[in-house]
Short mmCIF file of C-alpha atoms and ligand atoms in Angstrom, two decimals:
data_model
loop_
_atom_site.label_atom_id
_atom_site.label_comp_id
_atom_site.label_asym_id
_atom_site.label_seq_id
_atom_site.Cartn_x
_atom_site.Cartn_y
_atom_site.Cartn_z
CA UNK C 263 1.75 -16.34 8.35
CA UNK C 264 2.13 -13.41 5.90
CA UNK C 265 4.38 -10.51 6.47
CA UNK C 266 3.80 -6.67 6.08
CA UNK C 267 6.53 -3.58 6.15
CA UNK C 268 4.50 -0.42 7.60
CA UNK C 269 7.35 2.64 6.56
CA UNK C 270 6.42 6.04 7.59
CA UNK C 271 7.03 9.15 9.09
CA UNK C 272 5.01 10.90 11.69
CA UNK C 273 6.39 13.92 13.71
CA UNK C 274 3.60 14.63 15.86
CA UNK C 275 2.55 11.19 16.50
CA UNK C 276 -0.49 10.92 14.46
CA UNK C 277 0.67 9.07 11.79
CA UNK C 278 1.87 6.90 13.51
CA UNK C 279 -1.10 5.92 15.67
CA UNK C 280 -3.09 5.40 12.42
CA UNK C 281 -0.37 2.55 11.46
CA UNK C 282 -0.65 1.40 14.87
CA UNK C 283 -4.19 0.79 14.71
CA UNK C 284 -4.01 -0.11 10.44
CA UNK C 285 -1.37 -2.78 12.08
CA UNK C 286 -3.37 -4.03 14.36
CA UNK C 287 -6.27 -4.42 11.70
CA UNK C 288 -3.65 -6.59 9.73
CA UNK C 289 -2.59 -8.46 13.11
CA UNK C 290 -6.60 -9.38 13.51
CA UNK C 291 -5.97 -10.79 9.74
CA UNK C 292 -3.29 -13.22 10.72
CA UNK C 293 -0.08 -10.89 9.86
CA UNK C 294 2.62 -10.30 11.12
CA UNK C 295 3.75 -6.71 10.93
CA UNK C 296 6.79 -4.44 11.26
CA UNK C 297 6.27 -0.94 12.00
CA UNK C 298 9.16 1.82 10.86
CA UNK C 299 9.20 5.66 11.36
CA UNK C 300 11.76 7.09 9.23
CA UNK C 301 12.05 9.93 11.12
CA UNK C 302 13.75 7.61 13.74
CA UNK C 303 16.17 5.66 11.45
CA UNK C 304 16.11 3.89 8.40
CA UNK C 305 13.63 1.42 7.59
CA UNK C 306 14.87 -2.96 7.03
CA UNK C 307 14.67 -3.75 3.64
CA UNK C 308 11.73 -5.39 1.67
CA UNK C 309 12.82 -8.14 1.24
CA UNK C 310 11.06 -11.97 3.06
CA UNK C 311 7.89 -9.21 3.19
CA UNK C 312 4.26 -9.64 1.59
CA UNK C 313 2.87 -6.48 1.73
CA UNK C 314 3.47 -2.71 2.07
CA UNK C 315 2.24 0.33 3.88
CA UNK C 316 3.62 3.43 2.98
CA UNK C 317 2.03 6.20 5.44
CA UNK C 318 3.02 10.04 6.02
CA UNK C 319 1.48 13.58 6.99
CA UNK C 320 1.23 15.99 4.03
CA UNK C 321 3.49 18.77 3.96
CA UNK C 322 3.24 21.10 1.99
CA UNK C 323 0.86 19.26 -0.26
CA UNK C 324 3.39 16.47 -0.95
CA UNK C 325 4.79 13.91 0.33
CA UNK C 326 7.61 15.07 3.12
CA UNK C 327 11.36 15.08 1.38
CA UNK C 328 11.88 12.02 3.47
CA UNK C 329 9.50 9.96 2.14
CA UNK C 330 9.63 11.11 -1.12
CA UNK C 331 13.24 9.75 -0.79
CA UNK C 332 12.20 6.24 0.43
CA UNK C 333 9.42 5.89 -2.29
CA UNK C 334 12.61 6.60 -4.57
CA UNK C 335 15.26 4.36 -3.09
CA UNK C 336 12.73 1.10 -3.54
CA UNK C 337 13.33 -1.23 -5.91
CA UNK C 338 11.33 -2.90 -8.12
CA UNK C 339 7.83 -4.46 -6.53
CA UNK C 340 7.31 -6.73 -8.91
CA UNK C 341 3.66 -6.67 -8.03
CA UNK C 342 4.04 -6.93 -4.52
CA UNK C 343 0.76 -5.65 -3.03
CA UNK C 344 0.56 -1.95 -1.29
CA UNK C 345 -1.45 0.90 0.60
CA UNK C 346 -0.60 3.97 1.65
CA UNK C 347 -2.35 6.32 4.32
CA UNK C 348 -2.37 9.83 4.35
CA UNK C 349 -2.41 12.39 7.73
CA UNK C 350 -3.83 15.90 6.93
CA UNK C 351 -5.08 19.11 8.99
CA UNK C 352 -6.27 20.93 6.27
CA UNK C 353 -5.89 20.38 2.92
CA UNK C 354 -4.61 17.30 1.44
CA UNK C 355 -5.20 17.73 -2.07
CA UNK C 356 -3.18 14.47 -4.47
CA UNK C 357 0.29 14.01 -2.17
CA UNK C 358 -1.59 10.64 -1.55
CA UNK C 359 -1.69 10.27 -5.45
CA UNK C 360 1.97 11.18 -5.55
CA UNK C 361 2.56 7.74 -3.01
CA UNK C 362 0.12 5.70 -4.91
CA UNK C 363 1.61 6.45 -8.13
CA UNK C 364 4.89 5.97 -7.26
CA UNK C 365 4.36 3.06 -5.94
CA UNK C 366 2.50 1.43 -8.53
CA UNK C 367 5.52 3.08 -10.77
CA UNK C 368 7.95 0.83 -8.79
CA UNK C 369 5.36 -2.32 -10.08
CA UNK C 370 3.41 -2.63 -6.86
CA UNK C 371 -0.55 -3.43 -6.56
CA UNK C 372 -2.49 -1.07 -4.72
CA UNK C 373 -4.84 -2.68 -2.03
CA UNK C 374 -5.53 0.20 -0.18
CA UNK C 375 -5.66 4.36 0.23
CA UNK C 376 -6.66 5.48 3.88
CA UNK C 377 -6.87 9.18 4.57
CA UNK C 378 -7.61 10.85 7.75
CA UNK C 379 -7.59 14.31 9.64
CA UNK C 380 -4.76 14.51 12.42
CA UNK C 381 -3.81 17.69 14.52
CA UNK C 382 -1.75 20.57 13.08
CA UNK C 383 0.84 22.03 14.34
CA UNK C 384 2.05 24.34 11.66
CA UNK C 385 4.11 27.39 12.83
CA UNK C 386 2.23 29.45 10.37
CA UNK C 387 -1.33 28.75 11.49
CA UNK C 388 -0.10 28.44 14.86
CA UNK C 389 0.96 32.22 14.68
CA UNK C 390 -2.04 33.18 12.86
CA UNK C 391 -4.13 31.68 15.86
CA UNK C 392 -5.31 28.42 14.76
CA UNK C 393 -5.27 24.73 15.48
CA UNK C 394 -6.22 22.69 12.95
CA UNK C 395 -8.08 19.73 13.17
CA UNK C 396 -7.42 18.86 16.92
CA UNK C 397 -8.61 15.94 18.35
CA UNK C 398 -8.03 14.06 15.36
CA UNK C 399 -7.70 11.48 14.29
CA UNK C 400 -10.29 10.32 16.55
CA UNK C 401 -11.82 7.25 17.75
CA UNK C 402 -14.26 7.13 14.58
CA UNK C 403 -11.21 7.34 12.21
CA UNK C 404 -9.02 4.99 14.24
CA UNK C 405 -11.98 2.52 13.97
CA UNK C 406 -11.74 3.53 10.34
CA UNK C 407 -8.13 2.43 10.43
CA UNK C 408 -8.10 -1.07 11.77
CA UNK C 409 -10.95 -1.68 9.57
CA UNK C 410 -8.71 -0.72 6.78
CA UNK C 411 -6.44 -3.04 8.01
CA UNK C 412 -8.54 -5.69 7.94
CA UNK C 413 -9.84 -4.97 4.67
CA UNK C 414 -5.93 -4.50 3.01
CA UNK C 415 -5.48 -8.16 4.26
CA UNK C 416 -8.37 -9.49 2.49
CA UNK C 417 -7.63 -7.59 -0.82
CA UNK C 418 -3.58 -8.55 -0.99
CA UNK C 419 -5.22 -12.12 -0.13
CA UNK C 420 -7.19 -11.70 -4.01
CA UNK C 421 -10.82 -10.00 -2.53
CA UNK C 422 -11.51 -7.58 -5.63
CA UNK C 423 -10.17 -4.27 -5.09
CA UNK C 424 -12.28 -1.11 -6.47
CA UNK C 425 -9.14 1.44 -6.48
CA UNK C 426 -10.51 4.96 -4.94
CA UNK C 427 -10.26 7.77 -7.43
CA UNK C 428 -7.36 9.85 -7.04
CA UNK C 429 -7.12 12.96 -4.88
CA UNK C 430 -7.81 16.33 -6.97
CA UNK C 431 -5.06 18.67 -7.42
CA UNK C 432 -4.26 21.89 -5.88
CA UNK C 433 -5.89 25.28 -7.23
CA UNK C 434 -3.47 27.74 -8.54
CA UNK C 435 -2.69 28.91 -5.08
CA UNK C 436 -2.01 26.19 -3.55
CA UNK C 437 0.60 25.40 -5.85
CA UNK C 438 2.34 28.76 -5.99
CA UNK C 439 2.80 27.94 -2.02
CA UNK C 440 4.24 24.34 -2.87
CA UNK C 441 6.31 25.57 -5.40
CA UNK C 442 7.85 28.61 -2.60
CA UNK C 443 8.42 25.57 -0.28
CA UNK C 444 10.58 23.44 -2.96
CA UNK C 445 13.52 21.38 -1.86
CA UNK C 446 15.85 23.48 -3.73
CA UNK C 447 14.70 26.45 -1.93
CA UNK C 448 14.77 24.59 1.43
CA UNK C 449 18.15 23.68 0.80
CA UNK C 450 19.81 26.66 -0.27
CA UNK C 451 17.89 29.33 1.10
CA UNK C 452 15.22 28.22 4.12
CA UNK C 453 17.51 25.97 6.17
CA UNK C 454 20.12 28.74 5.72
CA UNK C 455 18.01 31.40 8.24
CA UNK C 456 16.99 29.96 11.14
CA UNK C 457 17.42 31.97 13.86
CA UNK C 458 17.96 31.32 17.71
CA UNK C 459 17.76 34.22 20.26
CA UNK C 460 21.19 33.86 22.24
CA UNK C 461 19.50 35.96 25.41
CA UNK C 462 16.65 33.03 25.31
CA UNK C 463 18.17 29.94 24.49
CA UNK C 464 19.48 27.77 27.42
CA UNK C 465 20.51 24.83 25.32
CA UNK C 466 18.17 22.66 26.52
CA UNK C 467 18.79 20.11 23.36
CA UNK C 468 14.87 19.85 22.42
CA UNK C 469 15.36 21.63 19.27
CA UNK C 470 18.30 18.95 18.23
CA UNK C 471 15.88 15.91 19.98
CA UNK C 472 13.13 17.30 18.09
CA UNK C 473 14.43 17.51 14.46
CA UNK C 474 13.78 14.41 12.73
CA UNK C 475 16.74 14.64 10.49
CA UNK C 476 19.14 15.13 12.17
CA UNK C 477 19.64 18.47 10.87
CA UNK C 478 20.61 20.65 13.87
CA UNK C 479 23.96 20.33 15.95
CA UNK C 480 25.29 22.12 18.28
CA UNK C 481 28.06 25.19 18.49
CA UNK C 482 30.22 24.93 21.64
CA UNK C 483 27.81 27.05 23.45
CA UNK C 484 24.81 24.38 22.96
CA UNK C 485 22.92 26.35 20.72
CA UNK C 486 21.50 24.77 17.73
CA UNK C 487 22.89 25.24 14.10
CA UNK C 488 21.35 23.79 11.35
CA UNK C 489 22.59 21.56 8.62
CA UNK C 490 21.16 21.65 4.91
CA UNK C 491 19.01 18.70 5.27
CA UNK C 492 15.76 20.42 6.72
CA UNK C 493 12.36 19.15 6.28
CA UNK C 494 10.88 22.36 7.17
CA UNK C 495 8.92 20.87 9.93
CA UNK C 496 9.23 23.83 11.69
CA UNK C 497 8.83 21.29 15.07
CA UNK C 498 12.47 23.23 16.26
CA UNK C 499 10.92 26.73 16.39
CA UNK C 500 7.26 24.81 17.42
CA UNK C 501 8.48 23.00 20.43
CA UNK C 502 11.10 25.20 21.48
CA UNK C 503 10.25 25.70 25.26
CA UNK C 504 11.99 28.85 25.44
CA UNK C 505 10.69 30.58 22.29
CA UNK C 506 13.93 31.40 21.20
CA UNK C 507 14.02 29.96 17.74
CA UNK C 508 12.71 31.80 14.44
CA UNK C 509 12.12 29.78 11.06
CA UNK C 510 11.67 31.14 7.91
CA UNK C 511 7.53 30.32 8.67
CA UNK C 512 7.39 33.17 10.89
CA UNK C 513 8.33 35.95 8.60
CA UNK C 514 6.04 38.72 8.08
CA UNK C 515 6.61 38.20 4.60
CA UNK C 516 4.42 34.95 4.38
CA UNK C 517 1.77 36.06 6.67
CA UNK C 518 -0.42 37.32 4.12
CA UNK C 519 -0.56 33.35 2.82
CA UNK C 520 -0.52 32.15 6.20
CA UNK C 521 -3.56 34.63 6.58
CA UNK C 522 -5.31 33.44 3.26
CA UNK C 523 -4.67 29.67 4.07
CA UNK C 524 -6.66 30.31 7.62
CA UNK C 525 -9.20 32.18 6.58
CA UNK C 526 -9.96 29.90 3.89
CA UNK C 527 -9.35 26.63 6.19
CA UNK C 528 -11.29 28.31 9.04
CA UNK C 529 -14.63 29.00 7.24
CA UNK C 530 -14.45 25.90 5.72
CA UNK C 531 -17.76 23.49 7.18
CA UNK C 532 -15.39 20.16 6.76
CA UNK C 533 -12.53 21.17 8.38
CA UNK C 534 -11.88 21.61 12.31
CA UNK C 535 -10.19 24.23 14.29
CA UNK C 536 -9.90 25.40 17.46
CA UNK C 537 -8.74 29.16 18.63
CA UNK C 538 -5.48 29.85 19.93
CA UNK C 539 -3.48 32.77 21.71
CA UNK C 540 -1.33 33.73 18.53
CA UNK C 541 1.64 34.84 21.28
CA UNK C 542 0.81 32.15 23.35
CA UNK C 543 -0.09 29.14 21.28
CA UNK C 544 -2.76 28.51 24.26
CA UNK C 545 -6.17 27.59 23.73
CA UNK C 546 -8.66 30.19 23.87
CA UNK C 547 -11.68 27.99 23.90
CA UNK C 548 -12.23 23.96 23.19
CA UNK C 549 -13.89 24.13 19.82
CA UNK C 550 -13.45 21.11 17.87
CA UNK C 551 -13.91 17.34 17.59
CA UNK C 552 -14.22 14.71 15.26
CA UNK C 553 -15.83 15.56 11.94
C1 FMN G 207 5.48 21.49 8.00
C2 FMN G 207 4.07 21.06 7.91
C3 FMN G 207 3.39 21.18 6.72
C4 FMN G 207 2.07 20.73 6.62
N1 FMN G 207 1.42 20.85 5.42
C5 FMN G 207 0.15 20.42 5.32
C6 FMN G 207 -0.56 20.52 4.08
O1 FMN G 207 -0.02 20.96 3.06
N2 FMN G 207 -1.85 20.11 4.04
C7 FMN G 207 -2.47 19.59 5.14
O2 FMN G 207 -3.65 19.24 5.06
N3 FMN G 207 -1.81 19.44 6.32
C8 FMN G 207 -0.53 19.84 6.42
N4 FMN G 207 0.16 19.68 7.60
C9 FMN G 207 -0.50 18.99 8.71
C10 FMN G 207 -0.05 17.54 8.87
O3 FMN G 207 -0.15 16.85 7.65
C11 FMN G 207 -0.92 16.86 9.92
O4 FMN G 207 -0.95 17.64 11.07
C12 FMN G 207 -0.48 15.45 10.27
O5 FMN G 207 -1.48 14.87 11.10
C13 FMN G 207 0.83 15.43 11.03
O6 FMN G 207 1.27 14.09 11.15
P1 FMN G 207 2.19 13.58 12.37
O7 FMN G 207 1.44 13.91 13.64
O8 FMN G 207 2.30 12.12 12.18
O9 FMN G 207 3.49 14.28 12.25
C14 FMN G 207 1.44 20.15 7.73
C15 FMN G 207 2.13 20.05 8.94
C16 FMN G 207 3.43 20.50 9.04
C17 FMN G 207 4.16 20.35 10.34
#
């Protein structure tokens, strides 16, 4: 029986029901597969494997820092076969590219790209009043993804493989916002100014729980304080059950791009959303589905 290493990182959980389902494609295809979410500890190592899925939300349009790091920490492939699969709620523009090239720069042999819409829960659109893409990925796209599966096993197995084109790149905008979200710049400024209201926090722990870095500890009150190793998830201020946390998302500086990201995400026919109490986060009506 062949073996396949599924490495990725899902925060909200989408992700990582697409590799559930692209395992269980795989599974059907007589392999035997080892899921990993690096957001919950590091990944075993390549080696005794056949084949590998590399799968991630986009953030940011890029890969997250922590995958970015794993692509980078790989050794050579030696043209061990690959796919990646890409989670988006808006835009997804060529982080999949960025995987697939990287990747095939390591001396792997793509057998696969995957792409699908999955919920969004972005501080910034979140405050402007929108959900993205909820209810997705659906049952169409999960379909989708343990067809995939099936189909990766037959082309690492020799089945001719007609690579997808890659991803186009971002507009001008797009990239000035990818650029003002930079690891640098998370690093040394953004992870720096998190806030967390002292007269609303009651140390619950779900901000630490929540971070998947391991980025936030503890002063000897129980109130958060965060390291330099942020992945500007955000998920601290988003699932704070208090509301007592403030990332650098929520500054009325960026609003006008949160604004012009919406608006522009919001008209567009392709893309889902649903409206949402901006104080609240609540739904205001159940708009929505599966594209
Ligand atoms: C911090 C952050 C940044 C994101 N950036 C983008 C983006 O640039 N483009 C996009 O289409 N979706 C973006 N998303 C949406 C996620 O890619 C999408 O919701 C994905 O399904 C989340 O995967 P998960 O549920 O496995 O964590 C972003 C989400 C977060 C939390």
């Amino acid at each position: 029986m062949s073996r396949c290493l599924i490495v990725y990182f899902s925060q909200g959980g989408t992700t990582a029901l697409v590799a559930e389902h692209i395992a269980s494609g795989l599974r059907g295809s007589e392999y035997e597969v080892d899921l990993y979410n690096i957001g919950e500890g590091a990944p075993a190592p390549l080696d005794g494997y056949d084949l590998l899925g590399v799968g991630m939300p986009v953030y940011y349009y890029r890969p997250p820092f922590n995958i970015a790091d794993y692509l980078e920490s790989l050794r050579p492939l030696e043209g061990l076969p690959f796919f990646a699969f890409v989670l988006h709620g808006t835009y997804r523009f060529d982080a999949g590219t960025a995987v697939r090239r990287s990747l095939a720069g390591k001396g792997g042999r793509e057998v696969g790209y995957f792409h699908s819409y999955g919920v969004e829960r972005w501080v910034g659109y979140l405050n402007e009043g929108y959900l993205f893409s909820p209810n997705h990925p659906g049952d169409g796209e999960l379909s989708r993804a343990v067809a995939f599966g099936q189909e990766v096993a037959a082309h690492a197995a020799g089945r001719e493989y007609d690579r997808p084109p890659d991803d186009a790149p971002p507009s001008l905008v797009y990239r000035a916002e990818r650029f003002l979200t930079n690891r640098w710049l998370a690093e040394h400024l953004y992870s720096r100014l998190f806030r967390v209201d002292a007269a609303k926090c009651n140390s619950c722990g779900v901000c630490f729980d929540r971070c998947p870095n391991g980025n936030i500890s503890r002063d000897r009150n129980g109130r958060p304080v965060w390291g330099r190793n942020c992945l500007m998830c955000m998920m601290c201020e988003v699932d704070c059950p208090q509301r007592a946390i403030t990332s650098p998302a929520s500054w009325a500086v960026f609003r006008p791009i949160m604004k012009f990201n919406a608006s522009r995400a919001s008209g567009d026919p392709v893309i889902d959303h649903a409206r949402i109490d901006r104080k609240t986060w609540q739904p205001l009506d159940s708009s929505g589905g599966e594209a």
